[in-house]
Amino acid sequence: MNTPISLPFSAKYNRTHAEAYWQKHRKGLPRKLSNWREQQLAGWALAQANQPERVLDLPCGAGRFWPTLLANDQRSLIAADNAAAMLDVAQQVHSPQTLARVQLLQTSAFAINLPDNHVDSIFCMRLLHHIESNDHRLALLKECRRVTRDSLIISLWVDGNIKAKRRERTEARRAVRGPGSNSNRFVARRNEIEGLFVAAGFTLHSYKDFLPGYAMWRVYVLRVAHQYEPLS
Ligand SMILES: C[S@@+](CC[C@H](N)C(=O)[O-])C[C@H]1O[C@@H](n2cnc3c(N)ncnc32)[C@H](O)[C@@H]1O
């Protein structure tokens, strides 16, 4: 297991923020539509990963994806998050029937408290875009590789679309104005992040964009790369 890396954004998930985060995706038509699209992408990704049975939802937040993940009766789910407050809110907002099917775990994604190859797939939504450095991104990906036996489903912000170009211009204006930007969300260059996937021991199986050409969100389905072993 690796050493946990402490990210500034991780500290904000106290009780108030955790409750607000759960509500955020349920309020107003635009949010409901975007949540619907994310759930659709999640369903697609799970199918691409051959409907894994043993899944680690990390970070699970308040369990926004559990209805999609648990739609498959065969699936067993470990739901993990760094923030105790997020897990508390999850326990408060889901039914006892749902909670009975979920094993909760408080752990860092950089040092997952589970053995090697413990799950068939890790489902990692909305974490990687909070990580700026490639070293930290690689540390997270390698830790996921250690714990997943077969696949990693991971969402992030990528470049090469209208929103990313707009964001780049906004960031450039901020830089001219001087320090003070407190952004804790970052766009990954596609060629760089795809290189990190391979460096961590994955192959790129497939991906789908939230809104191709426009939005930054992309979901990748990665498979564990099995080393070629020459016959002796
Ligand atoms: C934007 S939320 C996403 C939650 C969920 N995947 C979703 O989409 O609803 C980010 C989550 O990452 C968790 N988090 C932050 N740092 C973490 C870390 N180092 N390891 C595991 N979880 C972390 C936060 O507590 C929070 O629940």
Coordinates of C-alpha atoms and ligand atoms in Angstrom, one line a residue:
M1 CA 0.0 0.0 0.0
N2 CA 1.2 3.5 -0.8
T3 CA 1.4 6.6 1.5
P4 CA -1.7 8.8 1.4
I5 CA -1.1 12.1 -0.5
S6 CA -2.9 15.0 1.1
L7 CA -4.7 17.2 -1.5
P8 CA -5.9 20.7 -0.4
F9 CA -9.4 20.0 -1.9
S10 CA -10.0 16.9 0.2
A11 CA -10.2 18.9 3.4
K12 CA -13.4 20.7 2.3
Y13 CA -15.7 17.7 2.6
N14 CA -17.1 18.4 6.1
R15 CA -20.7 17.7 7.0
T16 CA -22.1 20.9 5.5
H17 CA -20.3 20.4 2.3
A18 CA -21.2 16.7 2.1
E19 CA -24.9 17.5 2.5
A20 CA -24.7 20.3 -0.1
Y21 CA -22.9 18.0 -2.5
W22 CA -25.6 15.4 -2.3
Q23 CA -28.3 18.1 -2.9
K24 CA -26.3 19.7 -5.7
H25 CA -26.9 17.0 -8.3
R26 CA -30.6 16.8 -7.5
K27 CA -31.6 20.4 -7.8
G28 CA -32.8 22.2 -11.0
L29 CA -33.2 20.9 -14.5
P30 CA -29.6 21.5 -15.8
R31 CA -28.2 19.5 -12.8
K32 CA -30.8 16.7 -13.2
L33 CA -30.0 16.4 -16.9
S34 CA -26.2 16.3 -16.3
N35 CA -26.7 13.7 -13.6
W36 CA -28.9 11.7 -15.9
R37 CA -26.1 11.8 -18.6
E38 CA -23.4 10.8 -16.1
Q39 CA -25.5 7.8 -15.0
Q40 CA -26.0 6.9 -18.6
L41 CA -22.2 7.1 -19.2
A42 CA -21.7 5.0 -16.0
G43 CA -24.0 2.3 -17.3
W44 CA -22.2 2.3 -20.7
A45 CA -18.8 2.0 -18.9
L46 CA -19.9 -0.9 -16.8
A47 CA -21.1 -2.7 -19.9
Q48 CA -17.7 -2.0 -21.6
A49 CA -16.0 -3.5 -18.5
N50 CA -18.1 -6.7 -19.0
Q51 CA -20.4 -6.0 -16.0
P52 CA -17.9 -6.5 -13.2
E53 CA -19.3 -8.3 -10.2
R54 CA -17.1 -7.0 -7.4
V55 CA -16.8 -3.2 -7.7
L56 CA -15.1 -0.5 -5.6
D57 CA -16.8 2.8 -5.9
L58 CA -14.0 5.3 -5.0
P59 CA -14.7 8.1 -4.2
C60 CA -18.3 7.2 -3.6
G61 CA -19.3 10.6 -2.1
A62 CA -22.8 10.2 -0.9
G63 CA -23.5 7.3 -3.2
R64 CA -24.8 9.2 -6.2
F65 CA -24.0 6.2 -8.5
W66 CA -25.3 3.4 -6.3
P67 CA -28.7 3.0 -8.1
T68 CA -26.8 2.5 -11.4
L69 CA -24.1 0.3 -9.8
L70 CA -26.7 -1.8 -8.0
A71 CA -29.0 -2.2 -11.0
N72 CA -27.1 -5.4 -11.5
D73 CA -28.3 -8.0 -8.9
Q74 CA -25.1 -10.0 -9.2
R75 CA -22.9 -7.0 -8.2
S76 CA -21.3 -6.6 -4.8
L77 CA -20.2 -3.1 -4.0
I78 CA -17.5 -1.6 -1.7
A79 CA -18.1 2.1 -1.4
A80 CA -15.1 4.1 -0.2
D81 CA -14.4 7.7 0.4
N82 CA -11.7 9.7 2.3
A83 CA -14.3 11.9 4.1
A84 CA -16.2 10.4 7.0
A85 CA -18.9 13.1 6.5
M86 CA -19.6 11.9 3.0
L87 CA -20.1 8.3 4.3
D88 CA -22.3 9.6 7.1
V89 CA -24.5 11.5 4.5
A90 CA -24.6 8.3 2.4
Q91 CA -25.9 6.3 5.3
Q92 CA -28.5 9.0 6.0
V93 CA -29.9 9.3 2.4
H94 CA -30.1 5.7 1.2
S95 CA -32.6 3.1 2.2
P96 CA -31.7 0.2 4.5
Q97 CA -32.2 -2.2 1.5
T98 CA -29.6 -0.3 -0.5
L99 CA -27.2 0.0 2.5
A100 CA -27.5 -3.7 3.1
R101 CA -25.8 -4.3 -0.3
V102 CA -23.0 -1.8 0.2
Q103 CA -19.8 -2.3 2.3
L104 CA -18.6 1.2 3.4
L105 CA -14.9 2.0 3.8
Q106 CA -13.2 5.2 4.8
T107 CA -9.9 5.3 3.0
S108 CA -7.6 7.4 0.8
A109 CA -7.6 6.7 -2.9
F110 CA -3.8 7.0 -2.7
A111 CA -3.5 4.2 -0.1
I112 CA -6.6 2.0 -0.5
N113 CA -7.1 -0.1 2.5
L114 CA -7.7 -3.3 0.5
P115 CA -5.5 -6.2 -0.7
D116 CA -4.0 -6.5 -4.2
N117 CA -6.5 -7.5 -6.9
H118 CA -9.3 -7.4 -4.5
V119 CA -12.0 -6.2 -6.9
D120 CA -12.9 -6.8 -10.5
S121 CA -13.3 -3.1 -11.2
I122 CA -12.7 0.3 -9.6
F123 CA -15.3 3.0 -10.4
C124 CA -13.7 6.4 -9.9
M125 CA -15.9 9.3 -10.8
R126 CA -15.0 13.0 -10.3
L127 CA -11.7 12.6 -8.5
L128 CA -9.0 12.8 -11.1
H129 CA -10.0 16.4 -12.2
H130 CA -9.1 17.6 -8.7
I131 CA -5.5 16.4 -9.1
E132 CA -3.1 18.8 -10.8
S133 CA 0.3 17.1 -10.8
N134 CA 1.2 14.2 -13.0
D135 CA 3.1 12.6 -10.2
H136 CA 0.0 12.5 -8.0
R137 CA -2.2 11.3 -10.9
L138 CA 0.2 8.5 -11.5
A139 CA 0.3 7.6 -7.8
L140 CA -3.5 7.3 -7.8
L141 CA -3.6 5.2 -11.0
K142 CA -0.9 2.8 -9.7
E143 CA -2.8 2.4 -6.5
C144 CA -6.0 1.6 -8.5
R145 CA -4.0 -0.9 -10.6
R146 CA -2.8 -2.6 -7.4
V147 CA -6.4 -3.1 -6.1
T148 CA -8.3 -3.9 -9.3
R149 CA -8.0 -7.2 -11.0
D150 CA -9.4 -6.3 -14.3
S151 CA -10.6 -2.7 -15.0
L152 CA -10.7 0.9 -14.0
I153 CA -13.6 3.2 -14.9
I154 CA -12.4 6.8 -14.4
S155 CA -13.9 10.2 -15.3
L156 CA -11.9 13.4 -15.7
W157 CA -11.7 16.7 -17.6
V158 CA -9.8 16.5 -20.8
D159 CA -8.6 19.1 -23.4
G160 CA -9.6 19.3 -27.1
N161 CA -13.1 20.7 -26.6
I162 CA -14.8 24.1 -26.5
K163 CA -15.1 24.3 -22.7
A164 CA -11.4 23.5 -22.2
K165 CA -10.4 26.2 -24.6
R166 CA -12.6 28.7 -22.8
R167 CA -11.2 27.6 -19.5
E168 CA -7.6 28.0 -20.8
R169 CA -8.4 31.6 -21.8
T170 CA -9.9 32.3 -18.3
E171 CA -6.9 30.8 -16.5
A172 CA -4.6 33.0 -18.7
R173 CA -6.5 36.1 -17.7
R174 CA -6.3 35.1 -14.1
A175 CA -2.5 34.6 -14.4
V176 CA -2.1 38.1 -15.8
R177 CA -4.0 39.5 -12.9
G178 CA -1.6 37.7 -10.5
P179 CA -1.9 35.1 -7.8
G180 CA -5.2 34.5 -6.2
S181 CA -6.7 31.8 -8.3
N182 CA -8.0 29.1 -5.9
S183 CA -9.0 26.6 -8.6
N184 CA -9.0 23.1 -7.4
R185 CA -10.1 21.5 -10.7
F186 CA -7.8 20.9 -13.6
V187 CA -7.9 19.9 -17.2
A188 CA -5.7 17.0 -18.3
R189 CA -4.0 16.9 -21.7
R190 CA -5.3 13.7 -23.4
N191 CA -1.9 12.6 -24.6
E192 CA -0.4 13.0 -21.2
I193 CA -3.1 11.3 -19.2
E194 CA -3.3 8.4 -21.7
G195 CA 0.5 8.0 -21.2
L196 CA 0.0 7.8 -17.5
F197 CA -2.7 5.1 -17.9
V198 CA -0.1 3.0 -19.7
A199 CA 2.7 3.8 -17.2
A200 CA 0.4 2.7 -14.4
G201 CA -0.2 -0.7 -16.0
F202 CA -3.5 -0.2 -17.9
T203 CA -4.5 -0.3 -21.6
L204 CA -7.1 2.0 -23.0
H205 CA -10.2 0.0 -23.8
S206 CA -12.6 2.8 -24.7
Y207 CA -13.9 6.2 -23.7
K208 CA -17.0 8.3 -24.1
D209 CA -17.5 12.1 -23.8
F210 CA -20.3 13.8 -21.9
L211 CA -21.0 16.0 -24.8
P212 CA -18.5 15.4 -27.6
G213 CA -16.6 18.5 -28.8
Y214 CA -18.1 20.7 -26.2
A215 CA -17.8 19.4 -22.6
M216 CA -14.6 18.5 -20.7
W217 CA -16.0 15.4 -19.0
R218 CA -14.8 12.1 -20.4
V219 CA -15.2 8.6 -19.0
Y220 CA -12.4 6.2 -19.8
V221 CA -12.6 2.4 -19.5
L222 CA -9.2 1.0 -18.8
R223 CA -8.2 -2.7 -18.6
V224 CA -5.3 -4.1 -16.7
A225 CA -2.4 -4.7 -19.1
H226 CA -1.2 -8.3 -18.8
Q227 CA 2.5 -8.6 -19.4
Y228 CA 3.6 -10.8 -22.3
E229 CA 5.3 -13.8 -20.7
P230 CA 7.6 -15.6 -23.2
L231 CA 7.3 -19.4 -23.2
S232 CA 10.3 -21.0 -21.5
Ligands
LIG1 C1 -16.6 15.6 -6.4 S1 -16.9 14.4 -5.2 C2 -17.3 13.0 -6.2 C3 -18.1 11.9 -5.4 C4 -18.8 10.8 -6.3 N1 -17.9 10.1 -7.1 C5 -19.8 11.5 -7.2 O1 -19.5 11.8 -8.4 O2 -20.9 11.9 -6.7 C6 -15.2 14.1 -4.7 C7 -15.1 13.1 -3.5 O3 -13.7 12.7 -3.4 C8 -13.5 12.5 -2.0 N2 -12.0 12.6 -1.8 C9 -11.3 13.7 -1.8 N3 -10.0 13.3 -1.6 C10 -9.9 12.0 -1.6 C11 -8.9 11.0 -1.4 N4 -7.6 11.4 -1.3 N5 -9.2 9.7 -1.4 C12 -10.5 9.3 -1.6 N6 -11.5 10.2 -1.7 C13 -11.3 11.5 -1.7 C14 -14.3 13.6 -1.3 O4 -14.5 13.3 0.0 C15 -15.6 13.6 -2.2 O5 -16.5 12.7 -1.7

